[in-house]
Amino acid sequence: MSTATSDTPTNTFVRCDGILRPGNTNCAGCGMSLGLQFLEQGLDGEKPTLCIPACCGIVTAGQFPTSAYGVPTVATTFASSPAVATGVSVVRRLNQEPNPTVCWTGDGGTYDIGMATLSAAAERNEDIIYVCYDNEIYGNTGGQRSSATPLGVRTTTTAAGKTERKKDIMGIMAAHRVPYAATLSVAHRDDFLRKIRTARRTRGFRFLLLLSPCPTGWKSEPTESVDLIRAAVGCGLFPIYEVFDGVRYRINIRPDGTPLAEYLDGQRRYHSKTIDRDEIRAEIRAQWAFLEGMEKAFPAGKDEGNPA
Amino acid sequence: MIELTIYGRGGRGGVTLAKLIATTYFLRGKHVQAFGVYGAERSGAPIQAYMRADDEEITNHNQIQEPDHVIVVEQTLLGPHVLSGLKPDGWIIINTHEAPESFAESLPGRRVATVDANAIAVAHGLGTKTVPIVNTALLGAAGKLLELEFADVEAALAEMKFGGANVTVAREAYDAVVGQRLAGKAQPSKQRAANGPVVGILDEEVGGMPVIRTGTWASRRPSRHELMPACNDGCPAGNDVRGFVQAVAQRKDYDAALAIILKTSPFPGICGRVCPAPCMEACNRRAHDEPVNVRDIERYISDHAVWPQPTRPTRNERVAVVGSGPAGLSATYHLARLGYHVTLLEAGDEIGGVMRTGIPSYRLPRHVLDHEISFILRHGVEAKTRQHVDRAALLKLTNEYAAVFVATGLQELRSLNLGNLAADMVMQGIDFLDQARRGHVHLTGQRVVVLGGGNTAMDAARTALRVGARNVRVVYRRTRAEMPAIAEEIDEALEERIQLDELVAPLRLHNNATGTVLTCQRMKLGEPDESGRRRPVPLESEDAIFEIECDKVLLALGQSGDLSILPEGSDVRHGEQLLGLTAAPVFAGGDFATNAGTVTAAIGSGRRAALHIHKTLTDEDLFPPPPAPVAGPEAIRMHVFSHQPREKPAIIPAEVRRGSFTEVRLGLIDEPGHEAAYEEALRCFSCGVCNECDRCLTYCPEGVMLHDGDCRYSFNFDYCKGCGICASQCPRGVVFMQEL
Amino acid sequence: MARTLVTGNHAAGAALALAGEANRDARGCCAGAYPITPQTEIIEYLRAFNFTKGHIVPVESEHSAMGVCIGAALAGARSFTASSSNGLAYMNENVFAAGYYRLPIVMIAVNRTLGPPWNIWVDQGDSLSLRDAAWTQFYCESHQDLVDTILVAFRMSEDHRVLLPALVAEDGFILSHTQMAVDIPAQDLVEKYLPKLNLPHQLDFEHAATVGGLTWPRETEKHRREIQSAMENVPAVLNEALDEFAAVFGRRPDGAFTAEYTEDAETVLVACNTMARTLRRVVKDRRERGEKVGMVKVKLFRPFLRDAFIHAIGSAKRVGVLDRNHSPGSGGIFWGEIATTLRQRPDVLLQDYLVGLGGGDVTPQIIEEILDDLKQRKQAEEPVWKEVAA
């Protein structure tokens, strides 16, 4: 247990507003922290209920009797957050309480252990905003691989580089025909906030995915967290787009010629012979061919969502 | 049994340090135990690690309550809790650049040892500057104090596979650590503070904010400063260019923008038309797409804002200004605003100097010139024309006035010997321009040649066209790239079908069978001369010599000041100031003193003269403070800004305008729902100066920034973790990180 | 004897890897692994280990981790895994399945408190919640104990007289993350100790069978009795395994219960894991002051060897149980077992002490207080809550 230092009196409790309060134990430069700030900004003061499974997000809360979350928050078991959120959101609906129910989950809980629960909640079109902050590892337990870890990346359980590709969670969510699915960038605040607002106005299961910079897991500088995501978006590795009803696509930000190196060089996890940059570039091209094709064949309507 | 407590930060090797120390004992045959205390800590949070070594098997798995020694991995972790349970003879080993004596007040009576593990680690590339990995250095230091041989330390490193720089670092620290018992009485060591009261789950007062002061994690802090915008740095008049552009961009407040300009320059309308705009040359937006069109914004402000009321003199002193060109008028204006009675003396018959005589009205309409001169004179200025001041008159002025400012411009016109025909056919461009504006000269049907490459040459050429010339050629001995004239002037001249003969030098005028011709020599560029420009040398080939038919030759070959006005033995110092050889101080400025050649430079010169005079007369120094470093393009995060081409100012088509003296450029024109100057001002990055875009605040992952006033932001350092994202997201170099 | 300085997890991982590698001339080894604090270093070690004939699958949940182990074991490979706390709880259904399938899987339980509310520190509640799953359960007090017990567990589990999976527990953080010296045996010695795995009911094309299909109550009764018989074979098989271990490695690990200072003890305290070590220091101290106190360390919890326990307490009249676990509505789980056991000894005053729940640091001072309470007690009461964390 952490022993208090003498200048941190643990017997004074101060209430204050906001979803994520200062004094939380997240690492400096944590993408999830920034995501929570943007969530708050995008909800325009409305308080959600948070359902957070075992992940960094719930450790953020800190230790009882204090909590870094300023809104009602349920710590769920690892696989259960969409199920717990279902229960909360149903009762909210029965009692006409408009506040949104938000699952705030890491990639481990989304792509892996919670996949079945996620699929079921999506299939039932539960009235939940599901946000996955994806740092591409099991960050909370020290950096083991998840199915969100990209190909070739070394983690504590893939010393020779991961031999499988990153799972296409957006494709999976689209296949569930959820009303709204979108990728979010912590380097593109205005787009991020717009999508929170779009999600807020949509009914049914909404899936939001953000690539969450993790200085500890990625071995990058905290100060570069936002710029790394900007590079990820700019080089096309993390496309920013929306999918409506699982079939209509809208690309929000296209690659701008940023070199892949600008994203990879800043993270020691990518400094490895197991990484094949040409392979990554080929993947990016293939990914964009698909997205461009989908947008062309099944474009979103001009007024869908909340276009800028 | 020996017990050690280590105070470290999560993710930075504190537990590994415990293991390394344990290994040194293990390799010497002892029983050992090393572990950390884990909680919700993340990278950077304070943690403890423990080490036990004993001859007997260790069966104690409890946390260490009474350590024999403690190690403080980062100085920022020091606090009274470090002493908790520490035995009286225990070492407190601290990673710091300070000497043990520095802790005499906080740790009296204790044995304190210090080593600058950060410096040692960084010097050998362990970790980053923000987060150096100091555990192997501290192993060396601890080893020394625990009276181990360095060989033991080395063996532990090898056992745990820490090679390379780690051994060097450990050795350096082993040698460098110093320790002593500090004077004074040791404070009784308190038990570590117990955790707070136990609160049951159903108790009422729960759920508040954790008081973990995560500010203690930070090794850097954000701070804010202002840099000098590149445009301001480039403006010879010292205008706050960024300031007036942002007044438009942020608040569409043209009156406020005008007030900003008028602090330094009385000529926004003039400069908004004729300034070569070094501010735009320096504009950082140039590296992104196109520079901000400052000149037309300034013009727009001048044309649309409400001009303030002139002030009246408030002081007793009277100052004389000789020369009513831009420098003289600027000095007049600034002196008048400081409250002085100013007498302005002009040798010519109209106020305005070269702005009136040398700049044609199609570039600078008379009403604009007259308006801005009138504004200055209405500050209680006494203006006298037809007042030629020579040396004697100047000395007389020094007896009658508290100070004198000489800004008589460049009276001497450089000439060229073109042979006997010169007298009738050759005219100085400056004189021609003055005659033309009075309507005293027409060149109907004539073929005109203008010699020179500066603004006067362009003005003369275009004016010649407008007073009837059949055709006009500008002959210049270097290339267009070396011509000092403003690029747009050259472009507009060429559009008006003025021909430019580059790399041509004139030789002489003479008559031949068909008429008068100017014999010319083709040139090429050789080595640079003292001005740095490549010297033109004659081309040696058969057709290097050729002839131009012409009826008139206008000279625009440069000017210099007539220094005869100055008393004997005086000197223009620092370009602008004279020794006090006279009863009252005499200052010189404008082209007369600097030959800078632009209205804007003259404005700056006149203002500095006014401030010099004021300082001499009152001892009050109103000069601006030394500027901050300049915000160049590297200070700007261009990616934040989308690409947006500049607003296109309106211009009269060449075929229409070449026949009249109507103003050629019309500036930025508004359309319904589209305020042109405002739209252009929005393109300004506000380099180096905060414009409250709030990016820093909204990108802060901790939410610890507050926007609590006009351009005032505060940081809650109790919680700021020093991640540096605010600094990385400020587009204009205002937020930066400081080491603690 | 080559001693190295490693954490408990590293030691456990190394022992599992040695065992897995030892089956390379048979059908190899295969495991499912999923991370959870404080076990992660075990699976990281296994994933990094270069098995000659083995593979560790990085699965998506603990339920699947045990699923993989079940499949691997039925296919005849040596299988193992590790988990803690809620991971063990998530695994629950498949843990029962592994027991009921009679598969000799060895699982390291790095003891950690169950939640929510989340708690990462030590508590035996997680492994004890699986006590009915038809697994044997061992509780280890030191790094060496852990390494040795893991190897013994494989030996015992794979014996055809047992064929039940084994859970081997170590204290989270206190052992798992603490670096101490341990002798990790050499591969060749491990191979001397562990015969190649030969599972009688391994999936077989020649004699195709359906494993675990629908059964009538009568067969289930028989199935359960078989399991109980296997449990009843444990004392003998375990003894042999321990003797053989001593022959190969030169030391004999502790048996089911270790009675210390109990010859003439009037008062005896019972504990397991590292708390037993702290208890030992206190008992030793008090003995030196002339008090007739003793202790019983519990190593084997399942099967709970009642006769051996009765023997261990000797003639003591007061027995205190230190339970770092709790079954709501009853009391400490060790106490529950011991209470059933001591129906043969109605003269004993048996008192339960719930101490260190949720991972509090149990100091000698606290155990002294418990001992004092037990000694002067007039009668047994409901379990005493000896709260540690202030």
XYZ file of N, CA and C in Angstrom, chain A residues 1-16 20-30 33-34 37-38 41 55-56 59 61-69 139-140 186-190 216 221-227 230 268, chain B residues 37-43 46 48 50 63 79-81 128 130 192-197 199-201 204-214 216-217 220 637 639 693-695 697-704 719 721-725 728-729 737:
366
model
N 0.858 -1.199 0.000
C 0.000 0.000 0.000
C 0.882 1.234 0.000
N 0.432 2.286 -0.585
C 1.323 3.446 -0.668
C 1.274 4.196 0.636
N 2.444 4.475 1.149
C 2.478 5.171 2.431
C 2.419 6.662 2.161
N 1.666 7.324 2.948
C 1.514 8.757 2.732
C 2.813 9.460 3.037
N 3.145 10.431 2.240
C 4.256 11.306 2.625
C 3.686 12.383 3.526
N 4.559 13.040 4.264
C 4.009 13.848 5.347
C 3.291 15.086 4.828
N 3.458 15.432 3.558
C 2.743 16.622 3.115
C 1.493 16.264 2.346
N 1.051 15.049 2.439
C -0.205 14.695 1.778
C -1.185 14.187 2.814
N -1.833 15.113 3.486
C -2.807 14.689 4.505
C -3.907 13.906 3.839
N -4.158 12.717 4.288
C -5.163 11.903 3.637
C -6.492 11.990 4.337
N -6.596 12.867 5.301
C -7.885 12.954 5.983
C -8.597 14.264 5.676
N -8.270 14.885 4.569
C -9.070 16.030 4.145
C -9.647 15.703 2.781
N -10.922 15.847 2.662
C -11.571 15.530 1.405
C -12.172 16.804 0.827
N -11.846 17.035 -0.403
C -12.343 18.247 -1.050
C -13.148 17.822 -2.258
N -14.374 18.228 -2.316
C -15.167 17.892 -3.498
C -14.945 18.948 -4.559
N -14.894 18.518 -5.785
C -14.917 19.519 -6.833
C -15.497 18.885 -8.096
N -12.585 14.179 -14.629
C -11.296 13.730 -14.096
C -10.663 14.869 -13.320
N -10.463 14.652 -12.045
C -9.918 15.720 -11.219
C -8.393 15.683 -11.206
N -7.776 16.864 -10.983
C -6.324 16.870 -10.799
C -5.965 16.098 -9.535
N -4.705 15.642 -9.454
C -4.290 14.846 -8.304
C -4.520 13.374 -8.542
N -4.821 12.998 -9.796
C -4.995 11.579 -10.108
C -3.617 10.965 -10.361
N -3.576 9.648 -10.400
C -2.271 8.981 -10.460
C -1.870 8.567 -11.863
N -2.548 9.086 -12.892
C -2.121 8.759 -14.254
C -0.736 9.313 -14.522
N -0.032 8.675 -15.446
C 1.296 9.155 -15.804
C 1.184 10.536 -16.455
N 2.254 11.307 -16.344
C 2.303 12.581 -17.062
C 2.214 12.311 -18.556
N 1.366 13.055 -19.240
C 1.266 12.882 -20.688
C 0.357 11.737 -21.115
N -0.481 11.254 -20.227
C -1.351 10.103 -20.523
C -2.450 10.481 -21.506
N -5.995 10.472 -19.991
C -6.343 11.686 -19.248
C -6.856 12.751 -20.197
N -6.125 12.943 -21.300
C -6.529 13.963 -22.258
C -7.877 13.597 -22.861
N -10.511 14.684 -20.574
C -10.721 16.137 -20.632
C -11.612 16.478 -21.832
N -11.320 15.853 -22.958
C -12.108 16.137 -24.154
C -13.524 15.595 -24.008
N -15.266 18.208 -22.089
C -15.536 19.392 -22.910
C -16.662 19.106 -23.895
N -8.597 -1.636 -15.563
C -7.684 -1.043 -16.542
C -7.079 0.173 -15.868
N -6.187 0.864 -16.559
C -5.603 2.074 -15.977
C -6.700 3.040 -15.553
N -7.759 2.520 -12.040
C -6.695 2.830 -11.090
C -6.570 4.337 -10.942
N -8.823 6.291 -10.537
C -9.734 6.764 -9.500
C -9.008 6.967 -8.183
N -7.915 6.218 -7.996
C -7.200 6.359 -6.750
C -7.793 5.433 -5.701
N -7.390 5.608 -4.481
C -7.800 4.668 -3.438
C -8.907 5.221 -2.572
N -9.806 4.343 -2.248
C -10.880 4.680 -1.322
C -10.295 5.326 -0.077
N -10.881 6.335 0.515
C -12.222 6.843 0.225
C -12.265 8.012 -0.747
N -11.178 8.270 -1.459
C -11.232 9.385 -2.398
C -11.374 8.840 -3.812
N -11.741 9.678 -4.721
C -11.800 9.266 -6.123
C -11.473 10.449 -7.007
N -10.731 10.168 -8.044
C -10.416 11.237 -8.984
C -11.559 11.497 -9.951
N -12.623 10.681 -9.880
C -13.745 10.917 -10.790
C -14.818 11.737 -10.092
N -1.714 -2.030 -20.450
C -0.859 -1.051 -19.790
C -0.857 -1.194 -18.292
N -2.030 -1.481 -17.739
C -2.163 -1.481 -16.290
C -1.323 -2.558 -15.620
N -6.598 12.589 -30.204
C -6.341 13.580 -29.155
C -5.516 14.746 -29.667
N -5.092 14.675 -30.926
C -4.364 15.807 -31.493
C -5.283 16.695 -32.318
N -6.512 16.296 -32.451
C -7.468 17.064 -33.248
C -8.696 17.305 -32.390
N -8.519 18.279 -31.512
C -9.523 18.514 -30.476
C -10.895 18.804 -31.043
N -10.973 19.682 -32.026
C -12.290 20.093 -32.517
C -13.053 18.913 -33.111
N 4.643 5.604 -20.898
C 5.265 4.520 -20.153
C 5.359 3.270 -21.001
N 8.329 10.322 -25.005
C 8.356 11.479 -24.108
C 6.930 11.947 -23.842
N 6.592 12.203 -22.587
C 5.238 12.709 -22.290
C 4.895 13.949 -23.098
N 5.893 14.821 -23.286
C 5.580 16.082 -23.948
C 5.199 15.865 -25.413
N 5.561 14.713 -25.975
C 5.273 14.471 -27.392
C 3.978 13.715 -27.615
N 3.253 13.415 -26.541
C 2.070 12.560 -26.677
C 1.122 13.041 -27.759
N 0.770 14.322 -27.720
C -0.199 14.816 -28.692
C 0.402 14.814 -30.091
N 1.650 15.239 -30.192
C 2.261 15.317 -31.520
C 2.457 13.934 -32.134
N -0.761 13.161 -33.704
C -0.888 13.974 -34.918
C -0.132 13.308 -36.059
N 10.288 4.183 -28.356
C 11.305 3.121 -28.339
C 10.693 1.754 -28.620
N 7.306 -1.312 -2.542
C 5.948 -1.235 -2.011
C 5.069 -0.709 -3.135
N 4.092 -1.478 -3.499
C 3.312 -1.141 -4.682
C 1.931 -0.662 -4.324
N 1.458 0.257 -5.150
C 0.091 0.738 -4.969
C -0.433 1.165 -6.312
N -1.167 2.243 -6.316
C -1.721 2.734 -7.579
C -0.736 3.636 -8.297
N 0.520 3.594 -7.868
C 1.478 4.547 -8.418
C 1.709 4.318 -9.895
N 1.898 5.416 -10.586
C 2.258 5.387 -11.985
C 3.630 5.999 -12.138
N 4.060 6.088 -13.353
C 5.366 6.710 -13.592
C 5.450 8.050 -12.900
N 5.829 9.073 -6.089
C 6.778 8.662 -5.054
C 6.503 7.226 -4.604
N 8.418 3.672 -2.286
C 9.538 3.209 -1.457
C 9.972 1.821 -1.894
N 12.779 -1.425 -0.478
C 13.483 -1.869 0.725
C 14.535 -2.913 0.404
N 7.396 -4.556 6.091
C 8.066 -3.362 5.603
C 9.074 -2.897 6.648
N 11.880 15.126 2.382
C 10.874 15.660 3.285
C 11.119 15.068 4.655
N 10.429 15.556 5.680
C 10.662 15.053 7.042
C 10.413 13.545 7.151
N 9.541 12.995 6.281
C 9.228 11.566 6.370
C 10.450 10.704 6.114
N 16.815 10.003 -20.135
C 16.740 11.266 -20.868
C 17.037 12.407 -19.906
N 15.066 14.699 -19.111
C 13.919 14.869 -18.229
C 13.888 13.781 -17.174
N 6.710 7.162 10.406
C 6.033 7.559 9.182
C 4.570 7.811 9.486
N 4.038 8.882 8.919
C 2.644 9.236 9.199
C 1.735 8.081 8.815
N 0.868 7.716 9.710
C -0.089 6.652 9.403
C -1.037 7.144 8.330
N -1.647 6.215 7.630
C -2.668 6.632 6.670
C -3.827 7.251 7.443
N -4.684 7.929 6.773
C -5.771 8.667 7.417
C -6.739 7.759 8.156
N -7.759 8.346 8.717
C -8.714 7.540 9.496
C -9.415 6.536 8.588
N -12.313 4.908 6.892
C -13.661 5.356 6.559
C -14.410 4.155 6.010
N -15.554 3.892 6.572
C -16.334 2.757 6.091
C -17.029 3.078 4.790
N -17.400 2.037 4.079
C -17.988 2.219 2.757
C -19.308 2.964 2.834
N -20.645 8.609 5.491
C -21.161 9.722 4.676
C -20.090 10.482 3.914
N -19.061 10.896 4.628
C -18.130 11.834 3.995
C -17.102 11.106 3.133
N -17.534 10.626 2.016
C -16.566 9.945 1.136
C -16.668 10.496 -0.274
N -15.728 10.175 -1.101
C -15.834 10.471 -2.525
C -15.208 11.769 -2.962
N -14.447 12.403 -2.115
C -13.859 13.679 -2.507
C -12.620 13.507 -3.374
N -11.989 14.601 -3.619
C -10.821 14.618 -4.498
C -9.601 14.111 -3.737
N -8.829 13.273 -4.389
C -7.627 12.796 -3.691
C -6.642 13.938 -3.519
N -6.049 14.008 -2.343
C -5.073 15.078 -2.160
C -3.678 14.535 -2.384
N -3.502 13.855 -3.508
C -2.160 13.440 -3.890
C -1.592 14.614 -4.653
N -0.594 15.252 -4.099
C -0.066 16.445 -4.752
C 0.866 15.986 -5.869
N 0.261 15.655 -6.980
C 1.049 15.138 -8.099
C 2.021 16.168 -8.628
N 4.398 17.120 -7.070
C 5.721 16.676 -6.606
C 6.375 15.721 -7.588
N 5.623 15.252 -8.571
C 6.202 14.339 -9.558
C 7.040 15.087 -10.586
N 9.901 19.394 -14.281
C 9.892 20.624 -15.064
C 8.556 21.297 -14.825
N 4.225 26.480 -34.494
C 3.780 25.138 -34.901
C 2.814 25.310 -36.061
N 1.612 23.404 -38.207
C 0.599 22.383 -38.507
C -0.761 22.732 -37.928
N -5.839 31.722 -27.529
C -6.495 30.667 -28.308
C -6.913 29.508 -27.417
N -6.334 29.447 -26.187
C -6.725 28.422 -25.211
C -6.294 27.009 -25.560
N -5.447 26.884 -26.556
C -5.000 25.520 -26.903
C -4.290 24.864 -25.722
N -4.631 25.272 -22.635
C -5.570 24.923 -21.586
C -6.388 23.692 -21.943
N -6.882 23.654 -23.173
C -7.752 22.529 -23.535
C -6.983 21.251 -23.771
N -5.692 21.356 -24.068
C -4.903 20.141 -24.278
C -4.225 19.663 -23.002
N -4.451 20.332 -21.898
C -3.825 19.884 -20.654
C -4.520 18.621 -20.162
N -3.811 17.484 -20.077
C -4.475 16.239 -19.672
C -4.971 16.276 -18.223
N -4.377 17.145 -17.430
C -4.759 17.178 -16.014
C -5.824 18.213 -15.732
N -6.080 19.085 -16.687
C -7.051 20.144 -16.429
C -6.585 21.097 -15.342
N -5.273 21.381 -15.282
C -4.779 22.239 -14.197
C -4.433 23.640 -14.661
N -0.647 20.226 -8.714
C -1.025 19.018 -9.438
C -0.357 18.863 -10.795
N 1.920 17.810 -13.504
C 2.924 16.741 -13.504
C 4.113 17.077 -14.390
N 4.104 18.220 -15.029
C 5.238 18.601 -15.856
C 5.317 17.831 -17.162
N 4.178 17.388 -17.691
C 4.229 16.579 -18.915
C 4.689 17.387 -20.112
N 4.433 18.690 -20.115
C 4.929 19.528 -21.204
C 4.041 19.587 -22.430
N 2.827 19.004 -22.346
C 1.973 19.036 -23.525
C 1.501 20.460 -23.814
N 4.011 21.982 -25.871
C 4.103 21.391 -27.210
C 2.933 21.817 -28.081
N 1.827 22.234 -27.475
C 0.665 22.597 -28.271
C 0.489 24.100 -28.457
N 8.786 25.044 -21.171
C 9.031 24.274 -19.958
C 10.343 24.712 -19.333
